Short mmCIF file of C-alpha atoms in Angstrom, two decimals:
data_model
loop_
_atom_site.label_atom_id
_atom_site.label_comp_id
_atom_site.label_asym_id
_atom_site.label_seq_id
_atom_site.Cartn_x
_atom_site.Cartn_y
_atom_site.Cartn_z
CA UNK E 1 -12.61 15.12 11.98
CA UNK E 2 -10.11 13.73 9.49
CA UNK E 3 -9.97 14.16 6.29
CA UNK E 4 -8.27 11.90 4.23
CA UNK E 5 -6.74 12.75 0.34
CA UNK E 6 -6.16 10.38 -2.40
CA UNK E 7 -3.28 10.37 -4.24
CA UNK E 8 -4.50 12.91 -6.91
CA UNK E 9 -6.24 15.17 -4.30
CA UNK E 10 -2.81 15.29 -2.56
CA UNK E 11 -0.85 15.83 -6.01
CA UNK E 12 -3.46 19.02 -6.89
CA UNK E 13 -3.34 20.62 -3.92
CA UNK E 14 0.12 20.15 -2.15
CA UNK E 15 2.13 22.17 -3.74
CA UNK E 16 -0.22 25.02 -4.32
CA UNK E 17 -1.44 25.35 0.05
CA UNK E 18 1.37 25.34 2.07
CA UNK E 19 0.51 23.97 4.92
CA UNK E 20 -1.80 21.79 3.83
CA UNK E 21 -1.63 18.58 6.48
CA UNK E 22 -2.73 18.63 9.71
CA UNK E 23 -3.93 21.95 9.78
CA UNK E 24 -7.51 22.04 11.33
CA UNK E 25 -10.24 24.07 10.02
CA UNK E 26 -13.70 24.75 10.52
CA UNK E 27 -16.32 23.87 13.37
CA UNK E 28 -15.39 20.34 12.67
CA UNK E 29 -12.16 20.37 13.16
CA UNK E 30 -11.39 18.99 9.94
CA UNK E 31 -7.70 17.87 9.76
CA UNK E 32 -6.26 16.85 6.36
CA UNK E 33 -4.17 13.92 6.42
CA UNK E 34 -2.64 11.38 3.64
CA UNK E 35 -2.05 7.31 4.09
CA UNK E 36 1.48 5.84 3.42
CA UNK E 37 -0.19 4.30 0.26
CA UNK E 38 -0.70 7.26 -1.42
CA UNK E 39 3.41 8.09 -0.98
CA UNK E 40 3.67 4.61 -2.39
CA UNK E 41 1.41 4.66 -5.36
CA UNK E 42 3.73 7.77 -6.22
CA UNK E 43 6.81 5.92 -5.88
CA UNK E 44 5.89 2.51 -7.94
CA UNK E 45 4.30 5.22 -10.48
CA UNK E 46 6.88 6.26 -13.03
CA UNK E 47 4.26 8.28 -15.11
CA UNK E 48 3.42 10.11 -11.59
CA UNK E 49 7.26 10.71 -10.93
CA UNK E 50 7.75 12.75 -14.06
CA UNK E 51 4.65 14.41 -13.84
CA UNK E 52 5.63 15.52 -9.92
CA UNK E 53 9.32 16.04 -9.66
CA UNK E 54 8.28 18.25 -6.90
CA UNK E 55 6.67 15.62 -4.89
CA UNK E 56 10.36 14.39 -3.41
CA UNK E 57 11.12 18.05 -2.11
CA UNK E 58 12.04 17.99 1.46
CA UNK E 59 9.51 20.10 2.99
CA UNK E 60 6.93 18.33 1.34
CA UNK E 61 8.18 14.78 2.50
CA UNK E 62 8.71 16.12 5.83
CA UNK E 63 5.34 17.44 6.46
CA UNK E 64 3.56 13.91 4.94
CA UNK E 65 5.71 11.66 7.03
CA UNK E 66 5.04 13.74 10.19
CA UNK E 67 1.49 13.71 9.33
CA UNK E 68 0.44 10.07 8.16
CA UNK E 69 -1.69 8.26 9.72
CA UNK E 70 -0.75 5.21 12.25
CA UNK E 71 -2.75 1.79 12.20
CA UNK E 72 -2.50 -0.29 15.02
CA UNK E 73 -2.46 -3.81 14.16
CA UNK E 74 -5.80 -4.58 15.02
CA UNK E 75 -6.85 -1.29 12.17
CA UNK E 76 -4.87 -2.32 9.87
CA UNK E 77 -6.56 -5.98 9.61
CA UNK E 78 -10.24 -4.23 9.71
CA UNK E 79 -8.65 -2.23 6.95
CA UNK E 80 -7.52 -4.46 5.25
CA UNK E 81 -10.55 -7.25 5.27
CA UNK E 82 -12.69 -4.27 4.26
CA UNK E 83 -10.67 -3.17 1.39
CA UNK E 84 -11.01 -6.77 0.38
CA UNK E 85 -14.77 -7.39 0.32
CA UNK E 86 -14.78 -3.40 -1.59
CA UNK E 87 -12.28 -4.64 -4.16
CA UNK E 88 -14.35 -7.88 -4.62
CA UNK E 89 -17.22 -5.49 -5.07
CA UNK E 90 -15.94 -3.44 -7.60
CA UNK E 91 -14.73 -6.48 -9.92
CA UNK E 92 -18.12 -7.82 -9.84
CA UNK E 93 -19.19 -4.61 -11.62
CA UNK E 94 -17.21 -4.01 -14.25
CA UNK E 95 -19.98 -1.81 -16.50
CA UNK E 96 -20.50 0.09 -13.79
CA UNK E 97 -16.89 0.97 -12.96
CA UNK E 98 -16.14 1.54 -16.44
CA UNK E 99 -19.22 3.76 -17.23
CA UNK E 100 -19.58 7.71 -17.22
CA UNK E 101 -16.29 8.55 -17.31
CA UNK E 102 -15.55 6.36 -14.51
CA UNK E 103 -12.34 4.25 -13.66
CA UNK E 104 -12.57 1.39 -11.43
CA UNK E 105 -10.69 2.38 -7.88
CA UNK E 106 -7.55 0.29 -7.51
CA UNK E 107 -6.75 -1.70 -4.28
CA UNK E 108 -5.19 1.63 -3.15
CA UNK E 109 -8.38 3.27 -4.00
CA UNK E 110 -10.11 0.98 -1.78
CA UNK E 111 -8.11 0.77 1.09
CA UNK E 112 -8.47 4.54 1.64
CA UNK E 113 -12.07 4.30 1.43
CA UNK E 114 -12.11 1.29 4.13
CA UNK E 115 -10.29 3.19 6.14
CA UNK E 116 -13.02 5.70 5.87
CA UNK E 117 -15.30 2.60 6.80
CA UNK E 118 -13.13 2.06 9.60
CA UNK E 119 -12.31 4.73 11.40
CA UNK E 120 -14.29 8.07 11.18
CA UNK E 121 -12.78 9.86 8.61
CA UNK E 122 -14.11 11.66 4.98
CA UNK E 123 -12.00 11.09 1.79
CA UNK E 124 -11.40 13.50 -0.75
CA UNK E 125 -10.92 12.29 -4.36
CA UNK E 126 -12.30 13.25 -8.01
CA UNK E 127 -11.99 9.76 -8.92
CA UNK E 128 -15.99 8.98 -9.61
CA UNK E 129 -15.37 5.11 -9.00
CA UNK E 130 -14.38 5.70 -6.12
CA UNK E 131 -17.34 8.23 -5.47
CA UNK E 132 -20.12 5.44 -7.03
CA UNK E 133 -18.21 2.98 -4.35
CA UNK E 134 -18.55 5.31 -1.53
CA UNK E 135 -21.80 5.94 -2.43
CA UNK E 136 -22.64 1.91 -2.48
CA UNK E 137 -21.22 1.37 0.96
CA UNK E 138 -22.04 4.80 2.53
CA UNK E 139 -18.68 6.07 3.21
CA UNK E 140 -18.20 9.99 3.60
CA UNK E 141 -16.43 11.28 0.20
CA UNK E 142 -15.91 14.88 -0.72
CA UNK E 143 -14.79 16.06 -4.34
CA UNK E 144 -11.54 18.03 -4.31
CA UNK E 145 -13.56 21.12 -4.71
CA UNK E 146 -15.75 20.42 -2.13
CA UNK E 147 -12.62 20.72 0.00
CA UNK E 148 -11.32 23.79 -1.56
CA UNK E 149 -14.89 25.36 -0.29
CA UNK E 150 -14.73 24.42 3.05
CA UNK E 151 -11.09 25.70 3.24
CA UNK E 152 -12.12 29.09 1.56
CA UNK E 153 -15.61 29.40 3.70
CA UNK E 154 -12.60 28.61 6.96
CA UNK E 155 -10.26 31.27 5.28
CA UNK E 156 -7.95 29.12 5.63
CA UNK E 157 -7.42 29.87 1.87
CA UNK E 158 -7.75 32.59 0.28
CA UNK E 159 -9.73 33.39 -3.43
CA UNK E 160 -6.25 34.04 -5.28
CA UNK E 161 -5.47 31.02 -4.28
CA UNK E 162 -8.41 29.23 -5.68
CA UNK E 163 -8.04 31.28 -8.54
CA UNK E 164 -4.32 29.94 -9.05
CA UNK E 165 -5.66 26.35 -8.21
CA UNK E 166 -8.18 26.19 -10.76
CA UNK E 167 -5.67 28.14 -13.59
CA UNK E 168 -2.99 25.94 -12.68
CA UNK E 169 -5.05 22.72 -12.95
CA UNK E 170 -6.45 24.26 -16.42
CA UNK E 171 -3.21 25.07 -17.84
CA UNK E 172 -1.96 21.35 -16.85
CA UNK E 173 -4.86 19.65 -18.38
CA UNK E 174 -5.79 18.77 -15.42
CA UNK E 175 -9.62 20.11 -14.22
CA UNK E 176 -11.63 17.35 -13.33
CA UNK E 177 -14.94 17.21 -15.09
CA UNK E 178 -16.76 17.90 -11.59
CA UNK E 179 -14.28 21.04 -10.84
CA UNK E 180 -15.38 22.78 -14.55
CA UNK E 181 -19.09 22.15 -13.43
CA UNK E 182 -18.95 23.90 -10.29
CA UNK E 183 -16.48 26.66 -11.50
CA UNK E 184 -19.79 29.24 -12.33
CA UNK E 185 -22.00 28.12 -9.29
CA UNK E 186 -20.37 27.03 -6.10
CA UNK E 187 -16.98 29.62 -6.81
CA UNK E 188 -19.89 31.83 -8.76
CA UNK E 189 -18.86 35.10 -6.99
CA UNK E 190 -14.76 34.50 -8.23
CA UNK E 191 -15.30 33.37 -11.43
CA UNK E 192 -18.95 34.51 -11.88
CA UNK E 193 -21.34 33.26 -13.84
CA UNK E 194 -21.27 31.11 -16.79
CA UNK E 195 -20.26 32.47 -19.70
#
């Protein structure tokens, strides 16, 4: 089953699992994979460059260019008309995209979730626009930690690695709302319970 990671899921989790693309896992077969889009949204992103220097390294760019996903033609327009009618969707809503600490998805946003429309495929984000959207059009979405369980219940990770995943995304200011939540229940038996 593919898995598919938003730009931020990618940016939180390459650099700390090595492998982390098209490595399958569990009795689904999951297989994580990342669009082109997200290696543009990097590049047009200044802000994003500074805050990833490592995102250019080799190894890295090797492994997401051997791993992206290829549209035929025919995908790509499905994709694309899809993306369309969600993007319309989401700027008739404003209040709701804008609400609870949510941000409305961008066209990016949007195309990854039509290709979740599209083809079979889950995608991982802590963006909760794009999880309200997902929600609205029924389209498989996992939370970043949701991932990191399914990797750890696999062992395809390992609990000091969650451990340095969640200190690491502390330390950089960067713990979703959703990861601090589930911290002291789902990951209760590393970080047991709350304080």
């Amino acid at each position: 089953m593919l898995v598919l990671l938003d730009t931020n899921a990618y940016l939180r989790l390459a650099k700390r699992i090595r492998p982390l693309l098209g490595v399958e896992f569990g009795h689904n077969q999951y297989s994580l994979n990342v669009l082109k889009q997200v290696e543009d949204e990097v590049f047009k992103s200044p802000r994003l460059q500074f805050l990833y220097p490592w995102f250019t390294d080799t190894e890295l760019k090797a492994e997401r260019m051997g791993k992206l996903v290829r549209l035929s033609k025919e995908e790509r327009t499905k994709i694309e008309a899809a993306s369309s009618v969600l993007h319309a969707y989401v700027l008739s809503d404003p209040l709701g995209y804008t609400s609870h600490g949510r941000s409305p998805p961008s066209p990016t946003d949007c195309f990854i979730l039509a290709f979740g429309q599209v083809r079979p495929a889950i995608v991982v984000t802590d963006d909760l626009g794009m999880h309200k959207l997902a929600n609205d059009f029924d389209i498989d979405i996992w939370h970043g930690h949701d991932l990191l369980k399914k990797m750890l219940t696999a062992k395809v990770i390992t609990n000091d690695q969650v451990r340095e995943i969640f200190t690491a995304l502390e330390n950089n200011d960067d713990l979703p709302r959703t990861w601090q939540e589930v911290k002291h229940t789902s990951f209760k038996k590393l970080f047991g319970p709350k304080p």
